[in-house]
GROMACS .gro file of C-alpha atoms in nm:
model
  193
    1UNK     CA    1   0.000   0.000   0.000
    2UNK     CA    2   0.142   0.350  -0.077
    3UNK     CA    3   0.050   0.672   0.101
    4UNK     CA    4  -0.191   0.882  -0.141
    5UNK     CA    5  -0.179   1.266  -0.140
    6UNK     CA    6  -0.399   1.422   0.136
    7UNK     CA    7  -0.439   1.751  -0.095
    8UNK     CA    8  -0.567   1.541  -0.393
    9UNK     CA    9  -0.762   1.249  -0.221
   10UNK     CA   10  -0.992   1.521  -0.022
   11UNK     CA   11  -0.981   1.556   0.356
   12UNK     CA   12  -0.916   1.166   0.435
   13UNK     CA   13  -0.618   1.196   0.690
   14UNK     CA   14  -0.496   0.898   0.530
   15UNK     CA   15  -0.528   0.727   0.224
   16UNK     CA   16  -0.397   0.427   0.072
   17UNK     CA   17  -0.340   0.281  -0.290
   18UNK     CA   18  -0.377  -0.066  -0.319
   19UNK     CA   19  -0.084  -0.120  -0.583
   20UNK     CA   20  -0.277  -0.432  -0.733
   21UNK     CA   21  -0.564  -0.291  -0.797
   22UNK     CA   22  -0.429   0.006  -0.949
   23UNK     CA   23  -0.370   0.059  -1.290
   24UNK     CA   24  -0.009   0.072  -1.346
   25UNK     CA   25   0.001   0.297  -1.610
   26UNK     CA   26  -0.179   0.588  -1.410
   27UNK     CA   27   0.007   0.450  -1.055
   28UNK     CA   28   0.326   0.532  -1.295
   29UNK     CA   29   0.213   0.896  -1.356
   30UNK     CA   30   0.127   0.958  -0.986
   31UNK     CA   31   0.425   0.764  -0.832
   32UNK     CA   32   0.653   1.011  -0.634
   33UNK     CA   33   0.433   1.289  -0.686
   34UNK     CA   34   0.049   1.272  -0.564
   35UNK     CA   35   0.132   0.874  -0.446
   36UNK     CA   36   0.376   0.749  -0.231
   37UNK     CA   37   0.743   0.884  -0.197
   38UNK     CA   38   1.137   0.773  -0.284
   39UNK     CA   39   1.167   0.475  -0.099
   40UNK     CA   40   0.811   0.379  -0.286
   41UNK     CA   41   0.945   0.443  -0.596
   42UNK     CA   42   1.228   0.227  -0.572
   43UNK     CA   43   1.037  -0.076  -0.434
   44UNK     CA   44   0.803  -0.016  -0.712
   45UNK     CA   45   1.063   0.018  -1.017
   46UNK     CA   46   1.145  -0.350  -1.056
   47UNK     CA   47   0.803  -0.388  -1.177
   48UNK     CA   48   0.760  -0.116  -1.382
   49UNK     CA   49   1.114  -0.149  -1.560
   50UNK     CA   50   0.942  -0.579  -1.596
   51UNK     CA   51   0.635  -0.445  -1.730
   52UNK     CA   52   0.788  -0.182  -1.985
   53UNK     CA   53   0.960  -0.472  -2.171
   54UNK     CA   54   0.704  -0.760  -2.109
   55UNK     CA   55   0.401  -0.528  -2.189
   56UNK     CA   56   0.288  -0.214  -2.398
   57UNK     CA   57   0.088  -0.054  -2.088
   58UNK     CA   58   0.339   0.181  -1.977
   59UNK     CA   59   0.505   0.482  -2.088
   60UNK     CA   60   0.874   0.424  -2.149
   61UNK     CA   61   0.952   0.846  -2.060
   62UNK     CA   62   0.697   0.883  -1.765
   63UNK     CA   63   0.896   0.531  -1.587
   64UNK     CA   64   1.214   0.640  -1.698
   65UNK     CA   65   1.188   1.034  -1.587
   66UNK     CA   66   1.093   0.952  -1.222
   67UNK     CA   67   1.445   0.855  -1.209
   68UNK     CA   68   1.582   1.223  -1.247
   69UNK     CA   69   1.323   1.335  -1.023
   70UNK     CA   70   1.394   1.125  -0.758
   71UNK     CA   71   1.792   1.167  -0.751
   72UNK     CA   72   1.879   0.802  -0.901
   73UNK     CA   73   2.235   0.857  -0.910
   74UNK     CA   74   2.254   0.951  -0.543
   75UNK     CA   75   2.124   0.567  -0.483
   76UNK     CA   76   2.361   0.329  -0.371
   77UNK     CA   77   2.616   0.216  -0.628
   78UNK     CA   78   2.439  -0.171  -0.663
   79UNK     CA   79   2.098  -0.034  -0.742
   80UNK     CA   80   2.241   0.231  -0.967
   81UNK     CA   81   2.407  -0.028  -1.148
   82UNK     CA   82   2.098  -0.267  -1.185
   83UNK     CA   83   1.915   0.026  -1.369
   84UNK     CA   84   2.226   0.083  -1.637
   85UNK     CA   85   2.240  -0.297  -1.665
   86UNK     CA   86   1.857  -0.278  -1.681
   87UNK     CA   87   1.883  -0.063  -1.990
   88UNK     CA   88   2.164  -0.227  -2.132
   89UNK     CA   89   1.995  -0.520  -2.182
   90UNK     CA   90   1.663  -0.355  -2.300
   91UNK     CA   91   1.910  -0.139  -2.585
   92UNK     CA   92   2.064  -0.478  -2.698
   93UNK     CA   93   1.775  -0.676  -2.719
   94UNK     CA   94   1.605  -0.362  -2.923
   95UNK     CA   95   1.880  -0.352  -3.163
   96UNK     CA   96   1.898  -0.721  -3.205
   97UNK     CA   97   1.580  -0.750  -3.331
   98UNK     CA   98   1.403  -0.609  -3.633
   99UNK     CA   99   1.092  -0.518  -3.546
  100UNK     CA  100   1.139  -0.440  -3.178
  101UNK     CA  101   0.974  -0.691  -2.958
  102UNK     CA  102   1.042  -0.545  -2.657
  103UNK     CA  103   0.742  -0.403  -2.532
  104UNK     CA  104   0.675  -0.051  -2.480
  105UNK     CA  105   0.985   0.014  -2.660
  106UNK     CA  106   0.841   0.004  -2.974
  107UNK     CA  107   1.185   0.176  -3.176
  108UNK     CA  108   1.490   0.292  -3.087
  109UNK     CA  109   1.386   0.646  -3.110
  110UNK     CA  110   1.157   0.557  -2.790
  111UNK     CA  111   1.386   0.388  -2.619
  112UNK     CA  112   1.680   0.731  -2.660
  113UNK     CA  113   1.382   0.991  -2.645
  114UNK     CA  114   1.289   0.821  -2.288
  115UNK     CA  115   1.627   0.739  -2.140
  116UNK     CA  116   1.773   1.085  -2.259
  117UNK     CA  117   1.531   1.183  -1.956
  118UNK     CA  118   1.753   1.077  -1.723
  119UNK     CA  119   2.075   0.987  -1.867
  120UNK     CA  120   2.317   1.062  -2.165
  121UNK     CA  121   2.231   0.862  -2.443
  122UNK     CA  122   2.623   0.824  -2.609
  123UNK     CA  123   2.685   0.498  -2.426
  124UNK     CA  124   2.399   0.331  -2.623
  125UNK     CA  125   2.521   0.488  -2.962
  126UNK     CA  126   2.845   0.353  -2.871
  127UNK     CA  127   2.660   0.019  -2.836
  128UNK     CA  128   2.495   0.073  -3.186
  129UNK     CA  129   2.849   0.175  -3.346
  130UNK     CA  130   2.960  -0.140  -3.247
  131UNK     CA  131   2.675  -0.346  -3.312
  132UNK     CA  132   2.634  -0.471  -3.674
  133UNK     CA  133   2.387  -0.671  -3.896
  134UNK     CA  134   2.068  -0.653  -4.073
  135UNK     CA  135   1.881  -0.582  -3.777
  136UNK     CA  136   2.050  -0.275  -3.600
  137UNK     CA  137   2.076  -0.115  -3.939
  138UNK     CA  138   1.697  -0.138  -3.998
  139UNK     CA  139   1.624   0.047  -3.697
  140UNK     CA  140   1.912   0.319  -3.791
  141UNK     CA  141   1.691   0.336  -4.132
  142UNK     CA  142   1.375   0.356  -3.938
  143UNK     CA  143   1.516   0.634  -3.688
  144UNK     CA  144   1.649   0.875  -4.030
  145UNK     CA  145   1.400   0.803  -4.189
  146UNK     CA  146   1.140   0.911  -3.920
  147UNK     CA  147   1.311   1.139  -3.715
  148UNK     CA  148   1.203   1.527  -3.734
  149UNK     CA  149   1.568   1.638  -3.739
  150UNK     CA  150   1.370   2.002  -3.699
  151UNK     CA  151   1.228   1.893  -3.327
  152UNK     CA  152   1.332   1.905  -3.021
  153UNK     CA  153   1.531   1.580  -2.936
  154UNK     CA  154   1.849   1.424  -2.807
  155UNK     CA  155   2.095   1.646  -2.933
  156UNK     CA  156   2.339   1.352  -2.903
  157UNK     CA  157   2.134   1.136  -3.138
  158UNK     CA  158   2.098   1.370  -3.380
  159UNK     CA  159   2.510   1.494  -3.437
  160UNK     CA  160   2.584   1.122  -3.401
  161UNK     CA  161   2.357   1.056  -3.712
  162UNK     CA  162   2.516   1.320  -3.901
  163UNK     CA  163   2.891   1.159  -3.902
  164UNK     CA  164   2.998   1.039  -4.188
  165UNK     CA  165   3.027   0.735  -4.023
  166UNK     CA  166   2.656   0.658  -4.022
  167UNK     CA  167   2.647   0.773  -4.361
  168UNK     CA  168   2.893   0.544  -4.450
  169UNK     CA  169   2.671   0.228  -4.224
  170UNK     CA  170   2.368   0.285  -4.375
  171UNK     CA  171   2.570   0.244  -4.779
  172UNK     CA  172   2.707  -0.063  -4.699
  173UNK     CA  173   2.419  -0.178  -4.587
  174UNK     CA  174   2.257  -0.105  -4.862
  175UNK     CA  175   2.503  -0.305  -5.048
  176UNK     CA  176   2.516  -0.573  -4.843
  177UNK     CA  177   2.109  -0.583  -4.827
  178UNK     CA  178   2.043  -0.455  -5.181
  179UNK     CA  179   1.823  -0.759  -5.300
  180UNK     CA  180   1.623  -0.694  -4.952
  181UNK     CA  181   1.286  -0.570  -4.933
  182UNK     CA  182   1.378  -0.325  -4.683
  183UNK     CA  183   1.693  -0.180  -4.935
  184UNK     CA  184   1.469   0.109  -5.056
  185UNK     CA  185   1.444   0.223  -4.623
  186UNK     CA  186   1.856   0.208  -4.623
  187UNK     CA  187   1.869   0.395  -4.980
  188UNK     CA  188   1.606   0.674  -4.854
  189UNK     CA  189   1.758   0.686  -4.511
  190UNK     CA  190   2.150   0.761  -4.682
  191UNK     CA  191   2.002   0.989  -4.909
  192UNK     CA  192   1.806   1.188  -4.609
  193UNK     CA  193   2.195   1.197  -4.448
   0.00000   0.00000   0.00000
């Protein structure tokens, strides 16, 4: 049970939220703000961080910008350290699979957008530099291809898909895939670069 908001839940002294019979989704929105406190929101993030990869119910930036807001790297070093491994696994498991099947992170623009809330994104372009085949290069064509490079985003993501580098990915690709039926996304994609 978490400790609900006195100001928003009327003049009840005290209320409690029942956390299984609470919609996750909203509980997310709430949690550390109107519901419960720190110590809530770290016994609560194991699920969320299951759910956001096993289900599409929650929203990947609202889960992942409590984090900021509740000081994460202040935490002690082992539970700091689940959370990078945590999204570590979720980046590698996104890349290495074309279309994403890992839950709410439906692309890899998602995944940056929503951890660029509360951390730098370059150690997960450093993980896409170095990881190669069919499948992380599809979701590089997917992100140029669909990005807004007008809008507001990571600023990381968008000078790292300007190198040449990049450029350079999505051609071989191309050559390497050319007989695909995803070739025309890698063509469009190096031509947008």
């Amino acid at each position: 049970m978490l400790d609900g908001c006195p100001h928003c839940r009327g003049s009840v002294l005290v209320d409690e939220v029942l956390v299984d019979e609470h919609d996750l989704f909203s509980l997310s929105i709430s949690l550390g703000g109107t519901i419960g406190g720190r110590d809530d929101v770290k016994s609560l993030l194991p699920l969320l961080l299951e759910r956001m990869v096993t289900s599409m119910e929650l929203d990947p930036g609202v889960v992942l910008g409590m984090l900021p807001r509740e000081e994460w790297r202040t935490w002690p070093e082992a539970e700091q350290e689940s959370v990078d491994s945590y999204l570590d696994a979720v980046w590698r498991s996104l890349l290495a699979a074309y279309p994403s099947n890992v839950g709410s992170f439906v692309d890899t623009v998602t995944f940056l957008v929503a951890v660029s809330t509360a951390e730098s994104v370059d150690r997960f372009l450093d993980v896409w530099d170095d990881t190669l085949g069919s499948a992380a290069d599809r979701h590089l064509a997917d992100t140029v291809n669909g990005l807004n490079f007008a809008a507001r985003g990571p600023r990381t993501l968008d000078a790292w898909l300007r190198r040449a580098t990049v450029r350079d990915r999505l051609y071989e690709a191309f050559e390497r895939d050319h007989d695909s039926n995803w070739a025309d996304d890698l063509a469009q994609a190096y031509d947008l670069l």
